[in-house]
């Protein structure tokens, strides 16, 4: 009985008269769903979770533009501007600087899939779900994975890295097989302050490995200087500080990373994310551009406007702004009697603040109350912190003092209405 | 000398006063590019190439919507509507029906990466660039690839398939290792008329293999009935008949394809495209949804509106409309003395018409003239047909008789102004 396998979407009925299909096939069996024939209705929400952020007005305008062909000179010019915008935002002069046609996770995969071969060893700094993801992807690629584990809220020190590098460089492994993947912590949102001067204190090149940094939740909100910090691969998302829709992700590869990719003995198991093809399509290799895939034109327009907004504001102003609203938020949260998850002040990421769920409260009730009564989104934890924390993002267009005050007032309201065991 | 490695984007100058960066790092070296600080300017073009098509007004409106969180109930509801919309457009009741967060090529990769393991044998119908792509991806995955080669403009017959299947089923290969990949021809735009009733004349299941069909350029413009035709994997793009921006791609897997994926001994080399994760994220497996990646919310809204538009119009009306404008176009092209590339009328794809570059003309001059003087895009050939043909797409929102007449008039103008050797 076919009917049993159906989801409940369909209104099944006899085929309409005159609906004989060509080639001797039967008639249409699957009908239009009623809900799809209603108008699209999107409610307004203030998005103060860990992302996506609300779109800025200029990004919304770009999203409503009529598109042109993805290889038109006007789109190629916009792609050039995006490359320059990423180079500015990343503070890099890397030639291979472009945007992959996917989300932040896709950019992570693009990095690993191009850098790793099955013979390679990779060290993954795992202090949260994104480290787990990177280790998962590296294992799928057949690489030998070493994990540097840290509890949520903690970060990696130079000593940690040095110790594990020594282990990885053990018999049978040449140093160049070691690739250090270090994540700017996304899920727990503590920065790795000692890594701010990584290039001076610890040099990946001296250790014969590459340094990969995930800056999805941090780029534009906290100082990251790719070239000066000796970062070999850096990527970010569009939907955090950049305040653009998710779906297109900036990425950049150093000269050393490019050389490692050129030395590959096998091709990456993806054509979509093959960086040699993408570099050609984005005009990064000085050769005529080769068609690769149909660029997501609307997303390209939106990303251009987001990068232009950051360039107009200036990186340093953006960092200051994020630090200021984060400081105001942390003070307000503590005034409400809440406990910040990351103990060390210098280790807190200004873009996303993680706070413990207060005793006697259910995190889901708090987030639901904020949504229902105040149209504000904040999030619970993810992976190992699920159920334990609330995550509050103030990024890009949303990083304003007004939003801090609005959120604190809503949280005060929630704490009054949602308490359970305290009753 | 660092300066030599720079692209010419940057204005280098002394760091501005007060720009000392934290953590003892140096100052900003990479400055904002001037072009990025100018307003975004997008010219209007009538996109009558093989895609993307112009966006429909309701899709543009969706693209300008403010976004909400990708796991909000409202977005999950929209995702349910998208699943139903794809099931209607594909004429399928497959549970695993969703949209991948990437372009049409990404959907092709999602299909192959989930279905193939390195021990598998795949037969690729290669009559153009998309067959070449599929063979390339399958080889990257370590599969054994058989190619069924046909010249551009020709299509595969049942006899072709049967002959090669017999070869693939040779000693050492069990029939279940054979996966038939058959492309609805995209690059040459001839349909495979005998395949319209593939399920009746030739059954993939009887041959122990799966049938994969690429419908990027055809879905919505030509009858495709996934379940009735016995297609195991079907995917399409958003930017052709659906008239939405590229970057999100509908895909569906039959029960037999699902079983093949469940029997995998190795995990797919991608987490981003792992169908078991995606099926969970899209709520296709009857279990609670698991977070997988940050859904491209704006693209999701646009795709919903595109599928709603197709549902409102009705599939059969859409097919009739595409056939009518194609007939009018073909007549007009022949009246201009041009020769259609696909000889057999029944084999012509109604969505994209391929016409030979007339003798004495340079195709680039014709397309440039149409663009410069008439703001109309049409395209040259791709891969093996490069330089030989022009490709004209009339899809979705653009499939109107007015557009046919406008194009024919512009082409007449171009033929008068661009001829060379005839002078």
Short mmCIF file of N, CA and C in Angstrom, two decimals, chain A residues 199-290:
data_model
loop_
_atom_site.label_atom_id
_atom_site.label_comp_id
_atom_site.label_asym_id
_atom_site.label_seq_id
_atom_site.Cartn_x
_atom_site.Cartn_y
_atom_site.Cartn_z
N UNK A 199 52.62 33.67 16.05
CA UNK A 199 53.71 33.71 15.09
C UNK A 199 55.03 34.01 15.78
N UNK A 200 54.96 34.75 16.87
CA UNK A 200 56.21 35.11 17.55
C UNK A 200 56.68 34.00 18.49
N UNK A 201 55.72 33.43 19.24
CA UNK A 201 56.11 32.46 20.27
C UNK A 201 56.25 31.05 19.72
N UNK A 202 55.43 30.76 18.74
CA UNK A 202 55.41 29.39 18.22
C UNK A 202 55.14 29.48 16.73
N UNK A 203 55.98 28.94 15.95
CA UNK A 203 55.79 29.09 14.52
C UNK A 203 55.46 27.74 13.89
N UNK A 204 54.29 27.65 13.27
CA UNK A 204 53.93 26.39 12.61
C UNK A 204 54.99 25.97 11.60
N UNK A 205 55.57 26.96 10.91
CA UNK A 205 56.53 26.60 9.86
C UNK A 205 57.78 25.97 10.47
N UNK A 206 58.18 26.44 11.66
CA UNK A 206 59.34 25.84 12.30
C UNK A 206 59.05 24.40 12.71
N UNK A 207 57.79 24.12 12.98
CA UNK A 207 57.39 22.77 13.34
C UNK A 207 56.96 21.95 12.13
N UNK A 208 57.10 22.53 10.96
CA UNK A 208 56.79 21.79 9.73
C UNK A 208 55.33 21.45 9.58
N UNK A 209 54.46 22.28 10.13
CA UNK A 209 53.04 22.00 9.95
C UNK A 209 52.29 23.28 9.62
N UNK A 210 51.07 23.11 9.26
CA UNK A 210 50.24 24.23 8.88
C UNK A 210 49.26 24.54 10.00
N UNK A 211 48.92 25.80 10.14
CA UNK A 211 47.99 26.23 11.19
C UNK A 211 46.66 26.65 10.56
N UNK A 212 45.62 25.96 10.94
CA UNK A 212 44.28 26.24 10.42
C UNK A 212 43.45 26.83 11.55
N UNK A 213 42.76 27.93 11.29
CA UNK A 213 41.97 28.58 12.32
C UNK A 213 40.53 28.79 11.83
N UNK A 214 39.60 28.38 12.66
CA UNK A 214 38.18 28.58 12.41
C UNK A 214 37.77 29.90 13.04
N UNK A 215 37.34 30.84 12.22
CA UNK A 215 36.95 32.16 12.74
C UNK A 215 35.51 32.45 12.39
N UNK A 216 34.68 31.42 12.34
CA UNK A 216 33.29 31.62 11.93
C UNK A 216 32.58 32.60 12.85
N UNK A 217 32.77 32.42 14.17
CA UNK A 217 32.03 33.25 15.12
C UNK A 217 32.81 34.47 15.55
N UNK A 218 34.03 34.61 15.11
CA UNK A 218 34.86 35.67 15.68
C UNK A 218 35.29 36.72 14.68
N UNK A 219 35.40 36.38 13.40
CA UNK A 219 36.00 37.32 12.46
C UNK A 219 35.22 38.63 12.37
N UNK A 220 35.94 39.72 12.50
CA UNK A 220 35.33 41.04 12.44
C UNK A 220 34.98 41.56 13.82
N UNK A 221 34.91 40.67 14.79
CA UNK A 221 34.56 41.08 16.15
C UNK A 221 35.74 41.05 17.09
N UNK A 222 36.84 40.48 16.65
CA UNK A 222 38.01 40.30 17.50
C UNK A 222 39.23 40.35 16.59
N UNK A 223 40.35 40.91 17.06
CA UNK A 223 41.51 41.03 16.17
C UNK A 223 42.02 39.68 15.67
N UNK A 224 42.02 39.51 14.38
CA UNK A 224 42.65 38.37 13.72
C UNK A 224 43.44 38.94 12.55
N UNK A 225 44.73 38.67 12.56
CA UNK A 225 45.61 39.19 11.50
C UNK A 225 46.32 37.99 10.89
N UNK A 226 45.69 37.46 9.86
CA UNK A 226 46.12 36.18 9.31
C UNK A 226 47.62 36.11 9.04
N UNK A 227 48.12 37.08 8.28
CA UNK A 227 49.53 37.01 7.88
C UNK A 227 50.46 37.18 9.09
N UNK A 228 50.17 38.17 9.91
CA UNK A 228 51.05 38.43 11.06
C UNK A 228 51.01 37.29 12.07
N UNK A 229 49.87 36.63 12.19
CA UNK A 229 49.75 35.56 13.17
C UNK A 229 50.21 34.20 12.62
N UNK A 230 50.64 34.21 11.38
CA UNK A 230 51.16 32.97 10.81
C UNK A 230 50.09 31.91 10.61
N UNK A 231 48.86 32.35 10.34
CA UNK A 231 47.77 31.40 10.10
C UNK A 231 47.82 30.96 8.64
N UNK A 232 47.76 29.65 8.41
CA UNK A 232 47.87 29.14 7.04
C UNK A 232 46.54 28.98 6.33
N UNK A 233 45.51 28.65 7.08
CA UNK A 233 44.17 28.58 6.50
C UNK A 233 43.21 29.23 7.48
N UNK A 234 42.44 30.17 6.99
CA UNK A 234 41.47 30.88 7.83
C UNK A 234 40.15 30.92 7.08
N UNK A 235 39.06 30.66 7.77
CA UNK A 235 37.75 30.78 7.13
C UNK A 235 36.76 31.35 8.12
N UNK A 236 35.67 31.86 7.59
CA UNK A 236 34.61 32.39 8.43
C UNK A 236 33.27 32.19 7.74
N UNK A 237 32.20 32.56 8.43
CA UNK A 237 30.87 32.47 7.85
C UNK A 237 30.37 33.86 7.48
N UNK A 238 29.24 33.89 6.81
CA UNK A 238 28.67 35.17 6.37
C UNK A 238 27.62 35.69 7.34
N UNK A 239 27.13 34.83 8.22
CA UNK A 239 25.91 35.14 8.97
C UNK A 239 26.15 35.58 10.41
N UNK A 240 27.41 35.89 10.73
CA UNK A 240 27.70 36.31 12.11
C UNK A 240 27.99 37.81 12.10
N UNK A 241 29.26 38.20 12.27
CA UNK A 241 29.58 39.63 12.27
C UNK A 241 29.25 40.26 10.92
N UNK A 242 29.35 39.52 9.85
CA UNK A 242 29.10 40.10 8.52
C UNK A 242 27.61 40.39 8.29
N UNK A 243 26.75 39.80 9.08
CA UNK A 243 25.30 40.09 9.00
C UNK A 243 24.72 39.88 7.61
N UNK A 244 25.18 38.84 6.93
CA UNK A 244 24.64 38.44 5.63
C UNK A 244 23.97 37.08 5.80
N UNK A 245 23.19 36.63 4.83
CA UNK A 245 22.57 35.30 4.98
C UNK A 245 23.63 34.21 4.98
N UNK A 246 23.41 33.11 5.71
CA UNK A 246 24.33 31.98 5.62
C UNK A 246 24.28 31.36 4.22
N UNK A 247 25.40 30.75 3.80
CA UNK A 247 25.41 30.07 2.51
C UNK A 247 26.59 30.40 1.63
N UNK A 248 27.44 31.32 2.07
CA UNK A 248 28.65 31.66 1.31
C UNK A 248 29.72 32.01 2.33
N UNK A 249 30.94 31.46 2.17
CA UNK A 249 31.90 31.53 3.27
C UNK A 249 33.30 31.89 2.80
N UNK A 250 33.82 33.01 3.32
CA UNK A 250 35.18 33.43 2.97
C UNK A 250 36.24 32.46 3.49
N UNK A 251 37.28 32.27 2.69
CA UNK A 251 38.37 31.38 3.07
C UNK A 251 39.65 31.88 2.41
N UNK A 252 40.79 31.61 3.05
CA UNK A 252 42.07 32.04 2.49
C UNK A 252 43.16 31.03 2.84
N UNK A 253 44.07 30.82 1.90
CA UNK A 253 45.17 29.86 2.05
C UNK A 253 46.51 30.58 1.89
N UNK A 254 47.43 30.30 2.80
CA UNK A 254 48.77 30.90 2.71
C UNK A 254 49.56 30.23 1.58
N UNK A 255 50.70 30.82 1.29
CA UNK A 255 51.58 30.27 0.27
C UNK A 255 52.01 28.85 0.65
N UNK A 256 52.29 28.63 1.94
CA UNK A 256 52.70 27.30 2.39
C UNK A 256 51.56 26.30 2.24
N UNK A 257 50.35 26.74 2.51
CA UNK A 257 49.20 25.86 2.33
C UNK A 257 49.02 25.53 0.85
N UNK A 258 49.23 26.55 0.01
CA UNK A 258 49.11 26.34 -1.44
C UNK A 258 50.13 25.31 -1.91
N UNK A 259 51.35 25.41 -1.37
CA UNK A 259 52.39 24.45 -1.76
C UNK A 259 52.03 23.03 -1.33
N UNK A 260 51.47 22.92 -0.13
CA UNK A 260 51.05 21.59 0.35
C UNK A 260 49.98 21.01 -0.60
N UNK A 261 49.06 21.86 -1.02
CA UNK A 261 48.00 21.39 -1.94
C UNK A 261 48.60 20.99 -3.29
N UNK A 262 49.61 21.75 -3.72
CA UNK A 262 50.24 21.41 -5.02
C UNK A 262 51.01 20.09 -4.96
N UNK A 263 51.47 19.72 -3.77
CA UNK A 263 52.24 18.48 -3.62
C UNK A 263 51.35 17.25 -3.53
N UNK A 264 50.03 17.42 -3.54
CA UNK A 264 49.13 16.27 -3.38
C UNK A 264 49.45 15.17 -4.38
N UNK A 265 49.31 13.93 -3.91
CA UNK A 265 49.48 12.79 -4.82
C UNK A 265 48.13 12.31 -5.32
N UNK A 266 47.08 12.60 -4.57
CA UNK A 266 45.73 12.21 -4.98
C UNK A 266 44.88 13.47 -5.11
N UNK A 267 43.83 13.37 -5.91
CA UNK A 267 42.94 14.52 -6.03
C UNK A 267 41.96 14.54 -4.86
N UNK A 268 41.51 15.71 -4.43
CA UNK A 268 40.51 15.75 -3.36
C UNK A 268 39.25 15.00 -3.80
N UNK A 269 38.55 14.37 -2.86
CA UNK A 269 37.36 13.59 -3.23
C UNK A 269 36.15 14.46 -3.57
N UNK A 270 36.35 15.73 -3.79
CA UNK A 270 35.26 16.62 -4.20
C UNK A 270 35.75 17.53 -5.32
N UNK A 271 34.91 17.67 -6.34
CA UNK A 271 35.18 18.64 -7.40
C UNK A 271 34.63 20.00 -6.98
N UNK A 272 33.50 19.98 -6.29
CA UNK A 272 32.83 21.22 -5.86
C UNK A 272 33.75 22.07 -4.99
N UNK A 273 34.57 21.40 -4.17
CA UNK A 273 35.42 22.13 -3.22
C UNK A 273 36.91 22.05 -3.59
N UNK A 274 37.22 21.54 -4.78
CA UNK A 274 38.63 21.43 -5.20
C UNK A 274 39.21 22.84 -5.35
N UNK A 275 40.19 23.16 -4.50
CA UNK A 275 40.67 24.54 -4.44
C UNK A 275 41.41 24.96 -5.70
N UNK A 276 41.99 24.00 -6.44
CA UNK A 276 42.65 24.42 -7.68
C UNK A 276 41.61 24.88 -8.71
N UNK A 277 40.46 24.22 -8.73
CA UNK A 277 39.38 24.66 -9.62
C UNK A 277 38.78 25.98 -9.13
N UNK A 278 38.54 26.07 -7.82
CA UNK A 278 37.93 27.28 -7.26
C UNK A 278 38.85 28.49 -7.44
N UNK A 279 40.16 28.27 -7.26
CA UNK A 279 41.11 29.38 -7.42
C UNK A 279 41.08 29.88 -8.87
N UNK A 280 40.91 28.96 -9.81
CA UNK A 280 40.81 29.37 -11.21
C UNK A 280 39.51 30.14 -11.46
N UNK A 281 38.41 29.61 -10.94
CA UNK A 281 37.10 30.25 -11.13
C UNK A 281 37.08 31.65 -10.52
N UNK A 282 37.77 31.80 -9.38
CA UNK A 282 37.79 33.10 -8.71
C UNK A 282 38.94 34.00 -9.21
N UNK A 283 39.67 33.54 -10.22
CA UNK A 283 40.74 34.38 -10.78
C UNK A 283 41.88 34.61 -9.81
N UNK A 284 42.23 33.61 -9.02
CA UNK A 284 43.30 33.76 -8.02
C UNK A 284 44.65 33.30 -8.53
N UNK A 285 44.70 32.68 -9.69
CA UNK A 285 45.96 32.06 -10.11
C UNK A 285 46.59 32.76 -11.30
N UNK A 286 46.09 33.94 -11.62
CA UNK A 286 46.69 34.72 -12.71
C UNK A 286 46.39 34.19 -14.10
N UNK A 287 45.63 33.11 -14.19
CA UNK A 287 45.26 32.53 -15.48
C UNK A 287 43.83 32.96 -15.84
N UNK A 288 43.43 32.75 -17.11
CA UNK A 288 42.02 33.05 -17.45
C UNK A 288 41.08 32.20 -16.59
N UNK A 289 39.96 32.79 -16.19
CA UNK A 289 39.03 32.08 -15.33
C UNK A 289 38.40 30.90 -16.06
N UNK A 290 38.27 29.79 -15.34
CA UNK A 290 37.59 28.62 -15.89
C UNK A 290 36.24 28.47 -15.19
#
